[in-house]
Coordinates of N, CA and C in Angstrom, one line a residue:
X1 N 200.3 55.0 208.3 CA 201.3 55.8 207.7 C 202.0 55.1 206.5
X2 N 202.5 55.9 205.6 CA 203.1 55.4 204.4 C 204.6 55.6 204.4
X3 N 205.4 54.7 203.9 CA 206.8 54.9 203.7 C 207.2 55.3 202.3
X4 N 206.2 55.1 201.3 CA 206.4 55.5 199.9 C 205.1 55.7 199.2
X5 N 205.1 56.6 198.3 CA 203.9 56.9 197.4 C 204.3 57.1 196.0
X6 N 203.6 56.5 195.1 CA 203.9 56.7 193.6 C 202.5 57.1 192.9
X7 N 202.6 58.1 192.2 CA 201.4 58.6 191.4 C 201.6 58.3 190.0
X8 N 200.7 57.5 189.4 CA 200.8 57.3 187.9 C 199.7 58.2 187.3
X9 N 199.4 58.0 186.0 CA 198.4 58.8 185.4 C 197.1 58.7 186.0
X10 N 196.7 57.4 186.3 CA 195.4 57.2 186.9 C 195.5 56.5 188.3
X11 N 196.4 55.5 188.5 CA 196.4 55.0 189.8 C 197.4 55.7 190.7
X12 N 197.1 55.7 192.0 CA 198.1 56.1 193.0 C 198.3 55.0 194.0
X13 N 199.5 54.7 194.3 CA 199.8 53.5 195.2 C 200.7 54.0 196.3
X14 N 200.4 53.4 197.5 CA 201.2 53.7 198.7 C 201.7 52.5 199.3
X15 N 202.9 52.5 199.8 CA 203.5 51.4 200.6 C 203.5 51.8 202.1
X16 N 202.7 51.0 202.8 CA 202.5 51.3 204.2 C 203.7 50.8 205.0
X17 N 203.9 51.3 206.2 CA 205.0 51.0 207.1 C 205.0 49.5 207.4
X18 N 203.8 48.8 207.4 CA 203.8 47.4 207.6 C 204.0 46.6 206.4
X19 N 204.5 47.2 205.3 CA 204.9 46.6 204.0 C 203.7 46.2 203.2
X20 N 202.5 46.6 203.5 CA 201.3 46.3 202.8 C 201.1 47.5 201.8
X21 N 200.3 47.2 200.7 CA 200.1 48.2 199.6 C 198.6 48.6 199.6
X22 N 198.4 49.9 199.4 CA 197.1 50.4 199.2 C 197.1 51.3 197.9
X23 N 196.0 51.1 197.1 CA 195.9 51.8 195.8 C 194.5 52.6 195.8
X24 N 194.5 53.7 195.0 CA 193.3 54.4 194.8 C 193.4 55.1 193.5
X25 N 192.3 55.6 193.0 CA 192.2 56.3 191.8 C 191.4 55.6 190.8
X26 N 191.4 56.0 189.5 CA 190.7 55.4 188.5 C 191.1 53.9 188.3
X27 N 190.1 53.0 188.1 CA 190.4 51.6 188.1 C 189.9 50.9 186.9
X28 N 190.1 51.5 185.7 CA 189.6 51.1 184.4 C 190.1 49.7 184.1
X29 N 191.3 49.4 184.4 CA 191.9 48.1 184.1 C 192.4 47.3 185.3
X30 N 191.9 47.6 186.5 CA 192.3 46.9 187.7 C 193.6 47.4 188.3
X31 N 194.1 48.6 187.8 CA 195.3 49.1 188.3 C 195.3 49.6 189.7
X32 N 194.1 49.8 190.3 CA 193.9 50.3 191.6 C 193.4 49.2 192.6
X33 N 193.4 48.0 192.1 CA 192.9 46.8 192.8 C 194.1 45.9 193.2
X34 N 194.5 46.0 194.5 CA 195.7 45.3 194.9 C 195.4 43.8 194.9
X35 N 196.2 43.0 194.3 CA 196.0 41.5 194.2 C 196.0 40.9 195.7
X36 N 195.2 40.0 195.9 CA 195.2 39.3 197.2 C 196.4 38.5 197.3
X37 N 196.9 38.3 198.5 CA 198.1 37.5 198.8 C 199.4 38.1 198.3
X38 N 199.4 39.5 198.1 CA 200.6 40.1 197.5 C 201.8 39.9 198.4
X39 N 201.7 39.8 199.7 CA 202.9 39.6 200.5 C 203.6 40.8 200.9
X40 N 204.7 40.7 201.7 CA 205.4 41.9 202.1 C 206.1 42.6 200.8
X41 N 206.0 43.9 200.7 CA 206.5 44.6 199.6 C 207.6 45.5 200.0
X42 N 208.6 45.6 199.1 CA 209.8 46.4 199.3 C 209.7 47.8 198.7
X43 N 209.1 47.8 197.4 CA 208.9 49.1 196.8 C 207.7 49.0 195.8
X44 N 207.2 50.2 195.4 CA 206.0 50.3 194.5 C 206.3 51.3 193.5
X45 N 205.5 51.2 192.4 CA 205.5 52.2 191.3 C 204.2 52.1 190.5
X46 N 203.8 53.3 190.0 CA 202.5 53.4 189.2 C 202.8 54.0 187.9
X47 N 202.2 53.4 186.8 CA 202.2 53.9 185.5 C 200.9 54.5 185.1
X48 N 200.6 54.6 183.8 CA 199.4 55.2 183.3 C 198.2 54.3 183.8
X49 N 198.2 53.0 183.4 CA 197.1 52.1 183.7 C 197.6 50.8 184.3
X50 N 198.8 50.8 184.9 CA 199.3 49.6 185.6 C 200.1 50.0 186.9
X51 N 200.2 49.0 187.8 CA 200.9 49.2 189.0 C 201.8 48.0 189.2
X52 N 203.0 48.3 189.8 CA 204.0 47.3 190.0 C 204.5 47.3 191.4
X53 N 204.8 46.1 192.0 CA 205.3 46.0 193.3 C 206.6 45.1 193.3
X54 N 207.6 45.5 193.9 CA 208.8 44.7 194.2 C 208.6 44.1 195.5
X55 N 208.5 42.8 195.6 CA 208.3 42.0 196.8 C 209.6 41.9 197.6
X56 N 209.5 41.7 198.9 CA 210.7 41.5 199.7 C 211.5 40.3 199.2
X57 N 210.8 39.4 198.6 CA 211.5 38.1 198.1 C 212.3 38.4 196.9
X58 N 212.2 39.6 196.3 CA 212.9 39.9 195.0 C 212.1 39.7 193.8
X59 N 210.9 39.1 193.9 CA 210.0 38.9 192.8 C 209.2 40.2 192.5
X60 N 208.7 40.3 191.3 CA 207.9 41.4 190.9 C 206.5 41.0 190.6
X61 N 205.5 41.8 191.0 CA 204.1 41.5 190.7 C 203.6 42.8 190.0
X62 N 202.8 42.6 189.0 CA 202.2 43.7 188.2 C 200.7 43.4 188.1
X63 N 200.0 44.5 188.0 CA 198.5 44.4 187.7 C 198.0 45.6 187.0
X64 N 196.9 45.5 186.4 CA 196.3 46.5 185.6 C 196.4 46.2 184.1
X65 N 196.4 47.3 183.3 CA 196.5 47.1 181.8 C 197.7 46.3 181.4
X66 N 197.5 45.5 180.3 CA 198.7 44.8 179.7 C 198.7 45.0 178.2
X67 N 198.1 46.1 177.8 CA 198.0 46.4 176.3 C 199.4 46.3 175.6
X68 N 200.5 46.7 176.3 CA 201.8 46.7 175.7 C 202.7 45.7 176.4
X69 N 202.2 44.8 177.1 CA 203.0 43.8 177.8 C 203.6 44.3 179.1
X70 N 203.2 45.5 179.6 CA 203.8 46.1 180.7 C 203.4 45.4 182.1
X71 N 202.5 44.5 182.1 CA 202.1 43.9 183.3 C 202.5 42.4 183.4
X72 N 203.3 42.0 182.5 CA 203.8 40.6 182.5 C 205.3 40.5 182.8
X73 N 205.6 39.9 183.8 CA 207.0 39.7 184.2 C 207.6 38.6 183.3
X74 N 208.7 38.8 182.6 CA 209.2 37.7 181.7 C 209.5 36.4 182.5
X75 N 209.3 35.3 181.9 CA 209.5 34.0 182.6 C 211.0 33.9 182.8
X76 N 211.4 33.4 184.0 CA 212.8 33.2 184.3 C 213.6 34.5 184.7
X77 N 212.8 35.6 184.9 CA 213.5 36.9 185.1 C 214.3 36.8 186.4
X78 N 213.9 36.1 187.4 CA 214.6 36.0 188.6 C 214.4 37.1 189.6
X79 N 215.4 37.3 190.5 CA 215.3 38.3 191.5 C 215.5 39.7 190.9
X80 N 214.9 40.7 191.5 CA 215.0 42.1 191.1 C 215.5 42.9 192.3
X81 N 216.3 43.9 192.1 CA 216.8 44.7 193.2 C 216.2 46.1 193.1
X82 N 215.7 46.5 192.0 CA 215.1 47.9 191.9 C 214.2 47.9 190.6
X83 N 213.2 48.8 190.7 CA 212.3 48.9 189.5 C 211.9 50.3 189.3
X84 N 211.5 50.6 188.1 CA 210.9 51.9 187.7 C 209.8 51.7 186.7
X85 N 208.8 52.5 186.7 CA 207.7 52.4 185.8 C 207.4 53.7 185.1
X86 N 207.1 53.6 183.8 CA 206.7 54.7 183.0 C 205.3 54.6 182.6
X87 N 204.8 55.4 181.6 CA 203.5 55.3 181.2 C 203.0 53.9 180.8
X88 N 203.7 53.3 179.9 CA 203.2 52.0 179.4 C 204.4 50.9 179.5
X89 N 205.3 51.1 180.4 CA 206.4 50.1 180.5 C 206.9 50.0 182.0
X90 N 207.6 49.0 182.2 CA 208.3 48.8 183.5 C 209.7 48.4 183.3
X91 N 210.6 48.8 184.1 CA 212.0 48.4 184.0 C 212.5 47.9 185.3
X92 N 213.2 46.8 185.3 CA 213.7 46.1 186.5 C 215.1 45.9 186.4
X93 N 215.8 46.1 187.5 CA 217.3 45.8 187.6 C 217.4 44.5 188.3
X94 N 218.0 43.5 187.6 CA 218.1 42.2 188.1 C 219.1 42.0 189.2
X95 N 218.9 41.1 190.1 CA 219.9 40.8 191.1 C 220.7 39.6 190.7
X96 N 221.2 39.0 191.7 CA 222.0 37.8 191.5 C 221.2 36.7 190.9
X97 N 221.7 36.0 189.8 CA 220.9 34.9 189.2 C 221.0 33.7 190.0
X98 N 220.1 32.8 189.9 CA 220.1 31.5 190.6 C 219.6 30.5 189.6
X99 N 220.4 30.1 188.7 CA 220.0 29.2 187.6 C 219.4 27.9 188.0
X100 N 219.8 27.4 189.2 CA 219.2 26.1 189.6 C 217.9 26.2 190.2
X101 N 217.4 27.4 190.4 CA 216.0 27.6 191.0 C 215.0 27.6 189.8
X102 N 214.6 26.4 189.5 CA 213.8 26.1 188.3 C 212.4 26.7 188.3
X103 N 211.9 26.9 189.5 CA 210.5 27.5 189.6 C 210.5 28.9 190.1
X104 N 211.7 29.5 190.2 CA 211.8 31.0 190.5 C 211.2 31.4 191.9
X105 N 211.3 30.5 192.9 CA 210.8 30.8 194.2 C 211.9 31.2 195.2
X106 N 213.1 31.4 194.6 CA 214.3 31.9 195.3 C 214.8 30.9 196.3
X107 N 214.4 29.6 196.2 CA 215.0 28.5 197.0 C 215.2 27.3 196.1
X108 N 216.3 26.7 196.2 CA 216.5 25.4 195.4 C 216.2 24.3 196.4
X109 N 215.1 23.6 196.1 CA 214.6 22.6 197.0 C 213.9 21.4 196.2
X110 N 213.1 20.7 196.9 CA 212.4 19.5 196.3 C 211.5 19.9 195.1
X111 N 211.0 21.1 195.1 CA 210.1 21.5 193.9 C 211.0 21.5 192.7
X112 N 212.2 22.1 192.8 CA 213.1 22.2 191.7 C 213.6 20.8 191.3
X113 N 213.9 19.9 192.3 CA 214.3 18.6 192.0 C 213.2 17.8 191.2
X114 N 211.9 18.0 191.6 CA 210.8 17.4 190.9 C 210.8 17.9 189.4
X115 N 211.1 19.2 189.2 CA 211.1 19.7 187.8 C 212.2 19.0 187.0
X116 N 213.4 18.9 187.7 CA 214.6 18.3 187.0 C 214.3 16.8 186.7
X117 N 213.8 16.1 187.7 CA 213.5 14.7 187.5 C 212.4 14.4 186.4
X118 N 211.5 15.3 186.4 CA 210.4 15.2 185.4 C 210.9 15.5 183.9
X119 N 212.1 16.1 183.8 CA 212.7 16.3 182.5 C 213.9 15.4 182.2
X120 N 214.1 14.4 183.1 CA 215.2 13.5 183.1 C 215.3 12.8 181.7
X121 N 216.5 12.8 181.1 CA 216.9 12.2 179.9 C 216.2 12.8 178.7
X122 N 215.7 14.0 178.8 CA 215.2 14.7 177.7 C 216.2 15.7 177.1
X123 N 216.1 16.0 175.9 CA 216.9 17.0 175.3 C 216.1 18.3 175.0
X124 N 216.8 19.4 175.0 CA 216.1 20.7 174.7 C 214.9 20.9 175.7
X125 N 215.1 20.6 177.0 CA 214.1 20.7 178.0 C 213.6 22.2 178.1
X126 N 212.3 22.4 177.9 CA 211.7 23.8 178.1 C 211.7 24.2 179.6
X127 N 211.9 23.3 180.5 CA 211.8 23.6 181.9 C 213.1 24.3 182.4
X128 N 214.1 24.3 181.6 CA 215.4 24.9 182.0 C 216.2 24.0 182.8
X129 N 215.8 22.7 182.9 CA 216.5 21.7 183.7 C 217.8 21.3 183.2
X130 N 218.2 21.6 181.9 CA 219.5 21.2 181.4 C 220.5 22.3 181.8
X131 N 220.8 22.2 183.1 CA 221.6 23.3 183.8 C 223.0 23.5 183.2
X132 N 223.6 22.4 182.7 CA 225.0 22.5 182.1 C 224.9 22.8 180.6
X133 N 223.7 22.8 180.1 CA 223.5 23.1 178.7 C 224.2 22.2 177.7
X134 N 224.3 20.9 178.1 CA 224.9 19.9 177.2 C 223.9 19.2 176.3
X135 N 222.7 19.6 176.4 CA 221.7 19.0 175.5 C 220.8 17.9 176.1
X136 N 221.1 17.5 177.3 CA 220.3 16.4 177.9 C 220.3 16.7 179.4
X137 N 219.2 16.3 180.0 CA 219.0 16.4 181.5 C 219.5 15.1 182.1
X138 N 220.6 15.2 182.9 CA 221.2 13.9 183.4 C 221.9 14.2 184.7
X139 N 222.7 13.2 185.1 CA 223.4 13.3 186.4 C 224.2 14.5 186.7
X140 N 224.8 15.1 185.6 CA 225.6 16.3 185.9 C 224.7 17.5 186.2
X141 N 223.5 17.5 185.7 CA 222.5 18.6 186.1 C 222.0 18.4 187.5
X142 N 221.8 17.1 187.9 CA 221.4 16.8 189.2 C 222.5 17.2 190.2
X143 N 223.8 17.0 189.9 CA 224.9 17.4 190.8 C 224.9 18.9 190.9
X144 N 224.6 19.7 189.8 CA 224.6 21.1 189.9 C 223.5 21.6 190.8
X145 N 222.3 21.0 190.7 CA 221.2 21.4 191.5 C 221.4 21.1 193.0
X146 N 221.9 19.9 193.3 CA 222.1 19.5 194.7 C 223.2 20.4 195.3
X147 N 224.2 20.8 194.5 CA 225.3 21.6 195.0 C 224.9 23.1 195.4
X148 N 223.7 23.5 194.9 CA 223.2 24.8 195.3 C 221.9 24.7 196.2
X149 N 221.7 23.6 196.8 CA 220.5 23.4 197.6 C 220.4 24.4 198.7
X150 N 219.2 25.0 198.8 CA 218.9 26.0 199.8 C 218.5 27.3 199.2
X151 N 218.5 28.4 200.0 CA 218.1 29.7 199.6 C 219.1 30.2 198.5
X152 N 218.5 30.9 197.5 CA 219.4 31.6 196.5 C 220.1 32.7 197.1
X153 N 221.3 33.0 196.5 CA 222.1 34.1 197.1 C 221.4 35.5 197.0

């Protein structure tokens, strides 16, 4: 049994009661091929040639055509609380930010500490580890990260 169904131009996607996803319909760009390891899903939506799932973790997964960038979630987007899909686009409503979660897994832990320490004493760090935005990754950034250790809000 399904708890939700979304019909796009070519794919149709259903969210089952067990939070698994099933897709069918035309599969020109892989829009009807559910990615392996998708995980528990909160909501689903289908566009013309792409399909989007909001995971229970708050992360978004997209698959299918990416001709207009509709299947790429922006880096550092963070948690999402709701989504909608149109023909060639996707819209997501962001949830609470967690700036110290450097790898966007919704937990501040050793993986984030490793990213911060790997950027130690650098300026303009592309990793986002300059948490206080003072131009260098140092002890004040470490204090911010350790102060938010654990699950993101």
